[in-house]
Coordinates of C-alpha atoms and ligand atoms in Angstrom, one line a residue:
Chain F
M1092 CA -9.5 -4.0 17.8
Q1093 CA -10.0 -7.6 19.0
T1094 CA -9.2 -10.6 16.9
K1095 CA -9.4 -14.3 17.7
L1096 CA -6.8 -16.4 16.1
T1097 CA -5.9 -20.1 16.4
I1098 CA -2.2 -20.3 16.0
N1099 CA -0.6 -23.8 16.1
A1100 CA -3.8 -25.2 17.5
Q1101 CA -3.8 -22.8 20.5
A1102 CA -6.4 -20.1 20.7
H1103 CA -5.1 -16.5 21.1
T1104 CA -7.0 -13.2 21.5
L1105 CA -5.0 -10.3 19.8
E1106 CA -5.7 -6.7 20.9
A1107 CA -4.0 -4.5 18.3
D1108 CA -4.4 -1.5 16.0
T1109 CA -6.1 -2.3 12.8
R1110 CA -2.9 -1.6 10.9
T1111 CA -1.2 -4.7 12.4
T1112 CA -0.2 -7.1 9.7
L1113 CA -0.5 -10.9 10.6
L1114 CA 3.4 -10.9 10.4
D1115 CA 3.6 -8.2 13.1
A1116 CA 1.0 -9.8 15.2
L1117 CA 2.9 -13.1 15.2
R1118 CA 6.3 -11.5 16.0
F1119 CA 5.6 -8.5 18.2
H1120 CA 2.4 -9.3 19.9
L1121 CA 2.5 -12.9 20.3
G1122 CA 6.2 -13.5 20.5
L1123 CA 6.3 -16.1 17.8
T1124 CA 9.6 -14.9 16.1
G1125 CA 10.1 -18.0 13.9
T1126 CA 8.3 -16.2 11.2
K1127 CA 10.7 -13.7 9.6
K1128 CA 10.4 -10.3 8.0
G1129 CA 12.5 -9.8 5.0
C1130 CA 11.0 -7.2 2.7
D1131 CA 7.5 -6.5 4.2
H1132 CA 6.2 -6.2 0.7
G1133 CA 5.4 -9.7 -0.5
Q1134 CA 8.5 -9.9 -2.5
C1135 CA 10.7 -12.4 -0.6
G1136 CA 8.6 -15.1 1.1
A1137 CA 10.3 -15.0 4.5
C1138 CA 7.1 -14.3 6.2
T1139 CA 5.3 -17.4 4.8
V1140 CA 2.7 -19.0 7.1
L1141 CA -0.2 -21.4 6.6
I1142 CA -3.7 -20.1 6.9
N1143 CA -6.3 -22.9 7.0
G1144 CA -3.5 -25.0 5.4
R1145 CA -2.6 -22.6 2.5
R1146 CA 0.7 -20.7 2.2
I1147 CA 0.4 -16.9 2.2
N1148 CA 2.7 -14.0 2.9
S1149 CA 1.9 -12.7 6.3
C1150 CA 3.3 -9.3 5.7
L1151 CA 0.6 -8.6 3.2
T1152 CA -2.4 -9.3 5.2
L1153 CA -4.0 -7.7 8.2
A1154 CA -4.4 -9.7 11.4
C1155 CA -8.0 -8.4 11.9
M1156 CA -9.0 -9.8 8.6
H1157 CA -8.3 -13.4 10.0
D1158 CA -10.7 -13.6 12.8
G1159 CA -11.5 -17.2 13.4
D1160 CA -8.7 -18.5 11.1
E1161 CA -6.3 -21.3 11.8
I1162 CA -2.7 -20.2 11.3
T1163 CA 0.3 -22.6 11.4
T1164 CA 3.8 -21.2 11.6
I1165 CA 7.2 -22.7 11.6
E1166 CA 6.9 -23.3 15.4
G1167 CA 3.7 -25.4 14.8
L1168 CA 5.2 -27.6 12.1
G1169 CA 7.7 -29.4 14.5
T1170 CA 10.1 -28.8 17.3
P1171 CA 13.8 -29.5 17.5
E1172 CA 13.0 -32.8 19.3
A1173 CA 10.2 -33.7 17.0
M1174 CA 10.9 -32.2 13.6
S1175 CA 8.6 -32.5 10.5
T1176 CA 9.8 -34.4 7.6
L1177 CA 10.7 -31.2 5.8
Q1178 CA 12.4 -29.7 8.8
R1179 CA 14.6 -32.8 9.1
A1180 CA 15.3 -32.8 5.4
F1181 CA 16.5 -29.3 5.5
V1182 CA 18.9 -30.2 8.2
E1183 CA 20.1 -33.4 6.5
Q1184 CA 20.6 -31.7 3.2
D1185 CA 22.1 -28.4 4.7
G1186 CA 19.3 -26.4 3.0
F1187 CA 20.5 -23.1 4.4
Q1188 CA 23.3 -21.0 5.2
C1189 CA 22.3 -18.0 7.5
G1190 CA 18.8 -19.6 8.0
Y1191 CA 16.9 -16.4 7.7
C1192 CA 14.7 -17.5 4.9
T1193 CA 14.4 -21.1 6.2
P1194 CA 11.1 -20.8 8.2
G1195 CA 9.5 -19.4 5.1
Q1196 CA 11.0 -21.9 2.8
I1197 CA 9.7 -24.8 5.0
C1198 CA 6.2 -23.4 5.5
S1199 CA 6.0 -22.7 1.9
A1200 CA 7.3 -26.2 0.8
T1201 CA 4.9 -27.8 3.2
A1202 CA 1.9 -26.4 1.5
M1203 CA 3.6 -26.6 -1.9
L1204 CA 3.7 -30.4 -1.6
D1205 CA 0.0 -30.5 -0.7
E1206 CA -0.7 -28.4 -3.8
I1207 CA 1.2 -31.0 -6.0
K1208 CA -0.9 -33.7 -4.3
A1209 CA -4.0 -31.8 -5.1
G1210 CA -2.9 -31.9 -8.8
W1211 CA -2.4 -28.1 -9.1
P1212 CA -0.4 -27.4 -12.4
S1213 CA 2.5 -24.7 -12.4
H1214 CA 3.9 -22.3 -14.9
V1215 CA 6.4 -25.0 -16.1
S1216 CA 4.0 -28.0 -16.3
D1217 CA 3.7 -29.0 -19.9
D1218 CA 0.3 -30.5 -19.5
L1219 CA -2.2 -28.5 -17.5
L1220 CA -4.5 -31.6 -16.9
A1221 CA -1.8 -34.2 -16.0
D1222 CA -0.7 -35.1 -12.5
P1223 CA 2.3 -32.9 -11.8
D1224 CA 5.7 -34.4 -11.3
L1225 CA 8.3 -33.3 -8.8
S1226 CA 11.1 -32.4 -11.1
D1227 CA 13.7 -29.9 -9.9
I1228 CA 12.2 -27.4 -12.5
E1229 CA 8.8 -27.9 -11.0
I1230 CA 10.2 -27.5 -7.4
G1231 CA 12.1 -24.3 -8.5
E1232 CA 9.0 -22.8 -10.2
R1233 CA 6.7 -23.6 -7.3
M1234 CA 9.2 -22.2 -4.7
S1235 CA 9.9 -19.1 -6.7
G1236 CA 8.1 -16.9 -4.0
N1237 CA 10.8 -17.8 -1.5
L1238 CA 14.1 -16.0 -2.1
C1239 CA 17.3 -17.1 -0.4
R1240 CA 19.9 -14.3 -0.1
C1241 CA 22.6 -16.9 0.6
S1242 CA 21.5 -18.7 -2.5
A1243 CA 21.3 -22.2 -0.7
Y1244 CA 18.8 -23.1 -3.6
P1245 CA 20.4 -26.4 -4.7
N1246 CA 20.3 -27.8 -1.2
I1247 CA 16.8 -26.5 -0.7
V1248 CA 15.6 -28.4 -3.8
D1249 CA 17.5 -31.5 -2.6
A1250 CA 15.7 -31.2 0.8
I1251 CA 12.3 -30.8 -0.6
R1252 CA 12.7 -33.7 -3.2
D1253 CA 14.0 -35.8 -0.2
A1254 CA 11.0 -35.0 2.0
A1255 CA 8.6 -35.6 -0.7
G1256 CA 10.2 -39.0 -1.4
T1257 CA 10.1 -39.9 2.2
D1258 CA 6.5 -38.8 2.6
S1259 CA 5.2 -40.9 -0.3
A1260 CA 7.2 -44.0 0.8
Chain M
M265 CA 0.8 3.2 7.3
R266 CA -1.8 5.8 8.3
P267 CA -4.4 4.7 10.7
F268 CA -7.8 3.6 9.4
D269 CA -11.1 2.3 10.5
Y270 CA -11.9 -1.3 9.6
L271 CA -15.4 -2.5 8.6
R272 CA -16.5 -6.0 7.6
A273 CA -19.1 -5.9 5.0
A274 CA -22.2 -7.9 5.8
S275 CA -23.6 -7.9 2.2
P276 CA -22.5 -6.7 -1.2
D277 CA -24.9 -3.8 -0.8
D278 CA -23.3 -2.9 2.5
A279 CA -19.9 -2.9 0.8
S280 CA -21.1 -0.7 -2.0
A281 CA -22.8 1.7 0.3
A282 CA -19.6 2.0 2.5
A283 CA -17.4 2.4 -0.7
A284 CA -19.8 5.1 -2.0
Q285 CA -19.1 7.1 1.2
G286 CA -15.4 6.9 0.7
A287 CA -14.3 3.6 2.1
T288 CA -11.9 1.5 0.2
I289 CA -12.6 -2.0 -0.6
I290 CA -10.0 -4.7 0.5
A291 CA -10.0 -8.2 -0.8
G292 CA -6.7 -10.2 -0.8
G293 CA -4.9 -7.0 0.3
T294 CA -1.8 -8.0 -1.7
N295 CA -1.8 -4.7 -3.7
L296 CA -3.7 -2.4 -1.4
L297 CA -1.6 -3.0 1.7
D298 CA 1.7 -2.8 -0.3
L299 CA 0.5 0.7 -1.3
M300 CA -0.7 1.7 2.1
K301 CA 2.6 0.8 3.6
H302 CA 4.3 3.1 1.1
E303 CA 1.4 5.7 1.9
V304 CA 0.9 5.9 -1.8
V305 CA -2.7 5.5 -0.7
A306 CA -4.0 6.4 2.7
P307 CA -7.6 5.3 3.1
D308 CA -9.6 6.5 6.3
T309 CA -11.7 3.4 6.2
L310 CA -11.3 -0.1 4.7
V311 CA -14.3 -2.3 4.1
D312 CA -13.3 -6.0 4.0
I313 CA -15.3 -7.9 1.5
T314 CA -13.6 -11.3 2.1
R315 CA -16.6 -12.7 4.2
L316 CA -19.1 -12.0 1.4
D317 CA -20.6 -15.0 -0.7
L318 CA -18.7 -14.0 -3.8
G319 CA -16.7 -17.1 -4.4
G320 CA -17.4 -20.1 -6.6
I321 CA -17.0 -20.9 -10.2
E322 CA -20.1 -22.1 -12.0
Q323 CA -21.4 -22.8 -15.5
T324 CA -24.3 -20.6 -16.3
D325 CA -26.3 -19.8 -19.6
Q326 CA -23.9 -17.0 -20.3
G327 CA -20.8 -19.0 -19.7
L328 CA -18.4 -19.6 -16.9
R329 CA -19.1 -17.4 -13.9
I330 CA -16.2 -16.6 -11.6
G331 CA -16.9 -15.0 -8.3
A332 CA -14.9 -11.9 -7.6
L333 CA -13.4 -13.5 -4.4
V334 CA -12.2 -16.6 -6.2
T335 CA -8.4 -16.7 -5.6
N336 CA -5.9 -16.7 -8.5
S337 CA -4.8 -20.2 -7.3
D338 CA -8.2 -21.7 -7.2
L339 CA -9.0 -20.3 -10.6
A340 CA -5.8 -21.6 -12.1
A341 CA -6.4 -25.0 -10.5
D342 CA -10.1 -25.3 -11.7
R343 CA -10.5 -28.2 -14.0
T344 CA -12.9 -26.4 -16.3
V345 CA -10.5 -23.4 -16.6
R346 CA -7.6 -25.7 -17.3
R347 CA -9.5 -27.6 -19.9
D348 CA -11.5 -24.9 -21.7
Y349 CA -9.7 -21.8 -21.0
P350 CA -6.1 -22.8 -20.8
V351 CA -4.9 -19.3 -21.7
L352 CA -6.3 -18.0 -18.5
A353 CA -4.8 -20.9 -16.4
R354 CA -1.4 -20.2 -18.0
A355 CA -1.7 -16.4 -17.4
L356 CA -2.5 -16.9 -13.8
L357 CA 0.3 -19.3 -13.2
A358 CA 2.7 -16.9 -14.8
G359 CA 1.8 -14.3 -12.3
A360 CA 3.2 -13.6 -8.8
S361 CA 4.1 -16.5 -6.5
G362 CA 2.3 -19.5 -5.0
Q363 CA 1.8 -17.5 -1.7
L364 CA 0.4 -14.4 -3.5
R365 CA -1.9 -16.3 -5.7
N366 CA -3.5 -17.9 -2.7
K367 CA -4.5 -14.4 -1.4
A368 CA -5.0 -12.5 -4.8
T369 CA -8.6 -12.4 -5.8
T370 CA -10.2 -12.1 -9.3
G371 CA -11.5 -8.6 -8.6
G372 CA -8.5 -7.3 -6.9
N373 CA -6.3 -8.6 -9.7
L374 CA -8.3 -6.7 -12.4
L375 CA -8.0 -3.5 -10.3
Q376 CA -4.5 -3.7 -9.2
R377 CA -2.4 -0.6 -9.7
T378 CA 0.7 0.0 -11.8
R379 CA 4.2 -1.1 -10.7
C380 CA 5.7 2.2 -12.0
Y381 CA 8.6 2.9 -9.6
Y382 CA 7.8 6.6 -9.2
F383 CA 4.1 5.8 -8.4
Y384 CA 5.5 3.9 -5.4
D385 CA 8.0 6.6 -4.5
T386 CA 6.2 9.3 -2.7
S387 CA 9.3 11.7 -2.9
T388 CA 8.9 12.1 -6.8
P389 CA 6.2 13.8 -8.9
C390 CA 3.6 11.5 -10.3
N391 CA 0.3 12.5 -11.8
K392 CA -1.4 9.2 -11.1
R393 CA -0.7 9.4 -7.4
D394 CA -0.8 13.2 -7.1
P395 CA -2.6 14.8 -10.0
G396 CA -0.9 17.8 -11.6
S397 CA 2.5 17.1 -10.0
G398 CA 4.1 15.8 -13.2
C399 CA 5.5 12.5 -14.4
A400 CA 8.9 11.4 -13.2
A401 CA 9.0 8.5 -15.5
I402 CA 9.0 10.6 -18.7
G403 CA 12.7 11.3 -19.1
G404 CA 13.5 8.9 -16.1
F405 CA 14.0 5.2 -15.8
N406 CA 11.2 3.8 -17.8
R407 CA 12.3 0.4 -18.8
I408 CA 9.0 -1.2 -17.6
H409 CA 6.7 1.7 -19.1
A410 CA 4.2 1.7 -22.0
I411 CA 4.9 1.9 -25.8
L412 CA 1.2 2.1 -26.5
G413 CA -1.8 4.2 -25.2
A414 CA 0.3 6.4 -23.0
S415 CA 0.0 10.2 -22.8
N416 CA 2.1 13.2 -21.9
H417 CA 0.8 12.9 -18.4
C418 CA 1.4 9.2 -17.7
I419 CA 3.3 6.4 -19.3
A420 CA 2.6 3.6 -16.8
T421 CA 1.6 0.1 -17.7
H422 CA -1.2 -2.1 -16.2
P423 CA 0.6 -5.1 -14.5
S424 CA -2.1 -7.8 -14.7
D425 CA -1.5 -11.2 -16.5
M426 CA -4.9 -12.5 -15.7
A427 CA -6.7 -9.5 -17.2
V428 CA -4.8 -9.9 -20.5
A429 CA -6.1 -13.6 -20.9
M430 CA -9.5 -12.6 -19.9
L431 CA -9.5 -9.9 -22.5
A432 CA -8.5 -12.3 -25.2
L433 CA -11.4 -14.7 -24.0
R434 CA -13.8 -11.6 -24.3
A435 CA -14.9 -11.7 -20.6
L436 CA -17.7 -9.7 -19.1
I437 CA -17.6 -8.3 -15.6
E438 CA -20.5 -8.1 -13.4
I439 CA -20.8 -5.0 -11.1
T440 CA -23.1 -4.0 -8.3
G441 CA -23.5 -0.2 -8.0
A442 CA -24.2 1.9 -4.9
G443 CA -27.9 1.8 -5.6
G444 CA -27.9 -1.9 -5.5
D445 CA -28.4 -2.2 -9.2
T446 CA -26.3 -4.9 -11.1
R447 CA -24.9 -4.3 -14.6
T448 CA -22.5 -6.3 -16.8
L449 CA -19.8 -4.7 -18.9
P450 CA -17.3 -6.2 -21.4
L451 CA -13.9 -6.2 -19.7
D452 CA -12.7 -4.3 -22.8
D453 CA -14.9 -1.4 -21.6
L454 CA -13.6 -1.4 -17.9
Y455 CA -10.2 0.3 -18.5
V456 CA -9.7 3.8 -19.7
L457 CA -6.6 5.4 -21.1
P458 CA -4.7 8.0 -19.0
G459 CA -5.1 11.1 -21.2
D460 CA -4.8 14.0 -18.8
R461 CA -6.4 12.1 -16.0
P462 CA -4.1 9.2 -15.2
D463 CA -5.5 8.9 -11.6
R464 CA -8.6 7.6 -13.3
E465 CA -8.1 4.1 -14.5
T466 CA -11.5 2.6 -15.1
V467 CA -15.2 3.4 -15.6
L468 CA -16.2 2.4 -12.2
N469 CA -18.0 4.8 -10.0
P470 CA -17.5 5.2 -6.3
G471 CA -19.4 2.3 -4.6
D472 CA -19.1 0.0 -7.6
L473 CA -18.3 -3.5 -6.4
I474 CA -17.1 -6.1 -9.0
T475 CA -19.1 -9.2 -8.0
A476 CA -18.0 -11.7 -10.9
V477 CA -16.3 -12.2 -14.1
I478 CA -18.1 -14.2 -16.9
L479 CA -16.3 -16.0 -19.6
P480 CA -18.3 -16.7 -22.7
P481 CA -18.7 -20.4 -23.7
P482 CA -15.3 -22.0 -24.5
A483 CA -13.7 -21.0 -27.9
G484 CA -12.4 -24.6 -28.4
A485 CA -9.3 -23.1 -30.2
T486 CA -5.6 -23.2 -29.6
Q487 CA -4.8 -21.0 -26.7
I488 CA -1.4 -19.6 -25.7
Y489 CA -0.1 -17.2 -23.1
R490 CA 3.5 -16.1 -23.4
K491 CA 5.1 -13.9 -20.9
V492 CA 8.5 -12.3 -21.3
R493 CA 10.2 -11.0 -18.2
D494 CA 13.5 -10.3 -16.5
R495 CA 13.6 -13.5 -14.8
A496 CA 12.0 -16.9 -15.2
S497 CA 9.5 -16.6 -12.5
Y498 CA 8.1 -14.2 -10.0
A499 CA 8.5 -11.0 -12.2
F500 CA 6.0 -8.8 -14.0
A501 CA 5.7 -9.0 -17.8
L502 CA 7.8 -6.7 -20.1
V503 CA 5.7 -8.1 -22.8
S504 CA 3.1 -10.7 -22.8
V505 CA 0.7 -12.0 -25.5
A506 CA -2.6 -14.0 -25.1
C507 CA -3.7 -15.7 -28.3
V508 CA -6.8 -17.7 -29.0
L509 CA -6.7 -19.0 -32.6
D510 CA -8.4 -21.5 -34.8
L511 CA -7.8 -22.8 -38.3
Q512 CA -10.3 -24.2 -40.7
D513 CA -9.3 -25.7 -44.1
G514 CA -5.9 -24.0 -43.6
K515 CA -7.4 -20.6 -43.0
I516 CA -7.7 -18.6 -39.8
A517 CA -11.3 -19.0 -38.6
Q518 CA -11.0 -17.4 -35.2
A519 CA -8.5 -15.1 -33.8
S520 CA -8.3 -13.1 -30.6
L521 CA -5.2 -11.4 -29.3
A522 CA -4.4 -9.4 -26.2
F523 CA -1.2 -8.0 -24.8
G524 CA 0.3 -7.1 -21.5
G525 CA 3.2 -4.9 -20.5
L526 CA 2.7 -2.5 -23.5
A527 CA 0.1 -0.2 -22.4
P528 CA -1.8 1.6 -19.4
R529 CA -4.4 -1.1 -19.8
P530 CA -4.6 -4.7 -21.0
W531 CA -4.4 -4.1 -24.7
S532 CA -6.3 -5.4 -27.6
A533 CA -7.4 -4.2 -31.0
K534 CA -10.4 -5.6 -33.0
A535 CA -8.7 -4.6 -36.2
L536 CA -5.7 -7.0 -35.4
N537 CA -8.0 -9.9 -35.1
D538 CA -10.1 -9.0 -38.1
M539 CA -7.2 -8.8 -40.4
M540 CA -6.3 -12.4 -39.8
L541 CA -9.8 -13.9 -40.4
G542 CA -10.2 -16.0 -43.5
E543 CA -6.4 -15.6 -44.2
T544 CA -3.9 -18.3 -44.8
P545 CA -1.2 -18.1 -42.0
S546 CA 2.2 -16.8 -43.5
D547 CA 5.2 -14.8 -42.3
A548 CA 4.0 -11.9 -44.4
L549 CA 0.7 -11.9 -42.7
F550 CA 2.2 -12.0 -39.2
E551 CA 4.5 -9.2 -40.0
R552 CA 1.5 -7.1 -41.2
V553 CA -0.3 -7.9 -37.9
A554 CA 2.7 -6.8 -35.9
D555 CA 3.1 -3.6 -38.0
H556 CA -0.5 -2.8 -37.3
L557 CA -0.1 -3.4 -33.5
L558 CA 3.0 -1.3 -33.4
A559 CA 2.2 1.5 -35.9
K560 CA 1.8 4.0 -33.1
A561 CA 4.3 2.5 -30.7
K562 CA 6.5 5.1 -29.1
G563 CA 9.5 4.2 -26.9
Q564 CA 10.6 6.4 -24.0
G565 CA 14.2 5.7 -24.0
S566 CA 14.8 2.8 -21.6
N567 CA 11.9 0.9 -22.9
D568 CA 12.7 1.2 -26.6
F569 CA 13.5 -2.5 -26.7
K570 CA 9.9 -3.3 -26.0
I571 CA 8.9 -2.4 -29.6
P572 CA 11.1 -5.2 -31.3
L573 CA 10.4 -7.5 -28.4
A574 CA 6.7 -7.2 -28.8
R575 CA 7.0 -7.8 -32.5
R576 CA 9.1 -11.0 -32.1
T577 CA 6.9 -12.2 -29.3
L578 CA 3.8 -11.8 -31.2
I579 CA 5.0 -13.4 -34.3
A580 CA 6.5 -16.3 -32.3
V581 CA 3.2 -16.9 -30.6
L582 CA 1.3 -16.8 -33.8
H583 CA 3.6 -19.4 -35.3
E584 CA 3.2 -21.6 -32.3
A585 CA -0.5 -21.2 -32.4
V586 CA -0.8 -22.1 -36.1
E587 CA 1.5 -25.1 -35.6
R588 CA -0.6 -26.4 -32.7
A589 CA -3.8 -25.7 -34.5
Q590 CA -3.0 -27.9 -37.5
P591 CA -5.0 -31.0 -37.5
Ligands
FAD1709 C1 5.8 -9.3 -5.3 C2 4.5 -9.3 -6.2 C3 4.6 -9.8 -7.4 C4 3.5 -9.9 -8.3 N1 3.5 -10.3 -9.6 C5 2.5 -10.3 -10.3 C6 2.5 -10.9 -11.7 O1 3.6 -11.3 -12.1 N2 1.4 -10.8 -12.4 C7 0.3 -10.2 -12.0 O2 -0.6 -10.1 -12.7 N3 0.2 -9.8 -10.7 C8 1.2 -9.9 -9.9 N4 1.2 -9.3 -8.7 C9 0.0 -8.5 -8.3 C10 -1.1 -9.4 -7.7 O3 -1.6 -10.2 -8.7 C11 -2.2 -8.5 -7.1 O4 -1.6 -7.8 -5.9 C12 -3.5 -9.1 -6.8 O5 -4.0 -9.8 -7.9 C13 -4.4 -8.2 -6.2 O6 -5.6 -8.8 -5.7 P1 -6.1 -8.6 -4.2 O7 -7.3 -9.5 -4.0 O8 -5.0 -8.9 -3.3 O9 -6.4 -7.1 -4.2 P2 -6.5 -6.0 -3.2 O10 -5.1 -5.6 -2.8 O11 -7.3 -6.4 -2.0 O12 -7.2 -4.8 -4.0 C14 -6.6 -4.3 -5.2 C15 -7.6 -3.1 -5.6 O13 -8.8 -3.6 -6.0 C16 -9.9 -3.1 -5.2 N5 -10.9 -4.2 -5.2 C17 -10.6 -5.5 -4.8 N6 -11.6 -6.2 -5.0 C18 -12.6 -5.6 -5.5 C19 -14.0 -5.8 -5.9 N7 -14.5 -7.1 -5.9 N8 -14.7 -4.9 -6.4 C20 -14.2 -3.5 -6.4 N9 -13.0 -3.2 -6.1 C21 -12.1 -4.2 -5.6 C22 -9.4 -2.6 -4.1 O14 -10.1 -1.5 -3.5 C23 -7.9 -2.2 -4.5 O15 -7.9 -0.9 -5.0 C24 2.3 -9.3 -7.8 C25 2.2 -8.8 -6.5 C26 3.2 -8.8 -5.7 C27 3.2 -8.2 -4.3
SF4_1710 S1 4.2 7.0 -15.5 FE1 2.3 7.5 -14.5 S2 2.4 6.3 -12.6 FE2 4.5 6.6 -13.4 S3 5.3 8.5 -12.6 FE3 4.4 9.0 -14.5 S4 2.4 9.7 -13.9 FE4 3.1 8.4 -12.2
FES1711 S1 8.4 -10.2 4.4 FE1 6.7 -11.0 3.5 S2 7.3 -11.4 1.5 FE2 9.1 -10.5 2.3
FES1712 S1 19.7 -19.3 4.2 FE1 20.4 -17.2 4.2 S2 18.7 -16.3 3.2 FE2 18.4 -18.3 2.8

C-alpha cells in the first residue's frame, strides 16, 4: 500500500504492507533511526514523534493511516550543529545516561511545552481553568508517558525547566 | 500481526456497512493495534474512520455533544468540559499518557478491552478471547480483577476512566446502525455483564458505529474523580470513584456515583444515589452507602484488598464532596 508522508519537511512516498506501524516505517523503510523502539506497545514513550505538531506513540499507529500528515522526528527538531533549545538543554543538564529514551523524551517535551502554552491542564493541576505553571510536579506528570530505564529523571526535569525558561526569555 | 486489508471509510454509513460485513473499526488504534500485535484479535479487514466528520464538541438542546472522534486530550482541554463537567476532565487527565490521549478517541475509549493479563496472553485459557476455553484468572493472578458483577466465566474489569465519569454524568451515546438508522442509548445501557458470554461486552450489533456522546446539561454540583493505582501516573485504576454531589440546606439534593476498577463494566447503582437523597451527610450514612455498594462484593484472592480499598476511597470522596459543597 502506498502512503504519502511529509517527514521533517521532506515528502516521502512509502510502499509498505498495511501492517507497518509508523515507527517501523520510519526506522526500517525510511532509515530514520533516531526514533526508538522500546516496548512496541505504548508503554514506554521511546517511539514518540510529532504528528501535525502533537506528540503520539508511533508504535501504536499504522503508517497508512497518516497519508498526507506531517511528521516530525528527533532528526527534524535539530542537528548536532544546530540543536533545538531542548536538545541543547538535555546536553547541558546531562539529561540521559544510555540515551535510548532521549529522542522520545525530547519530542515529547517539545509538544508538552506547547500544550502548557495552550493552557492544557494536567492530572496534578489544582485548578482546571487556571494557566498551568511549570513546577517539577507538573513536568513529572506531563512526561509520565516517557520512561527512562536509566532513571535520569532529575536531570530530564532540569533540562525541560531550563529549556522552557530560555524559551520564554 | 496477521495481514489485513485496509479500507478508509468515506461516510459513517460506509463504515457501518463495512463493519456489518465483518470489518473491524479502527479509530485511534491505541487499543486495537496493541491487541492485534499480540494476535488477541486478528481482523481480516480494518475500516479506518479517522477521516470521517465525527469530531467537534458543541452545545445542543440535549446537552453537550461530543463527536466520537474527539481525542481524549481535546476533550480534557475543552473549556466547557473543564468548567461544567470537571469530573470528566479529571478522569481523562488521570488516564494513560499525554501521547496516548492525543490519539485515543471518545468512541474507542468507551469500547477499549480489558487489561486482564491472560486475555493478552494467547498461551492461556480465556473465555473472553476464546469462548469455552476457561478462565486463567480465576485461581490465578487476579490483583486487577473484579469484585463486583463478575461470573464464573470471567472476572475481568473494564479499564476506562472516561466512561466512569460519563456514567456519573448520565451520558447518552449516539449510534448509527448498519441500516443507516441512528439511535441514542443511555451509556448505562451500553455495557452488559459477562455471565456465560464474556466475549460479549456491549449491546452493540455488528455494523453499529458510535457517532457521539451527549452529556446532559451541567449538574452544577461538586464533581470529583479519584483514582487509586499502583503508581502516581500512567497506570490503570485499581479503584476509581466519580462523584457528582450537591447540598441544599445541609441535605444531599443531588448524588450520582460511578466506579472504575471494580467490575466488568463501569459500575453504578441507582439505589446508592437514592439512599443519599434528602439525607444529612454523616459518617453513618456514608458507611451505609459503602455497605450497600459492597454487599455482594467477592474477592478472588489477590484482589481481596479492593473491597476495603473501595470502601475507604468512596467514603473519602464523599467527605471531600460534602466539604467542597458547603456554601
Ligand atoms: C500504556 C497504556 C496505558 C493506558 N492507560 C489508560 C488509563 O489509565 N485509563 C484509561 O481509561 N485508558 C487507558 N489506556 C487505554 C486508552 O485509553 C485506549 O486505548 C483508548 O482510549 C482507545 O481509543 P482508540 O481511539 O485508540 O481506540 P481503538 O484502538 O481505535 O479502538 C478500540 C475499540 O473500539 C472500537 N471503536 C473505536 N471507535 C469506534 C466507534 N466510533 N464506533 C464503534 N466502534 C469503535 C474499535 O473497533 C476497537 O474495538 C491506556 C492505553 C495504553 C496503551
Ligand atoms: S478474567 Fe476474563 S479476560 Fe481474564 S482470563 Fe478470565 S475470561 Fe479471560
Ligand atoms: S515503543 Fe512505543 S511506547 Fe514503547
Ligand atoms: S537514558 Fe537510558 S533509558 Fe533514559
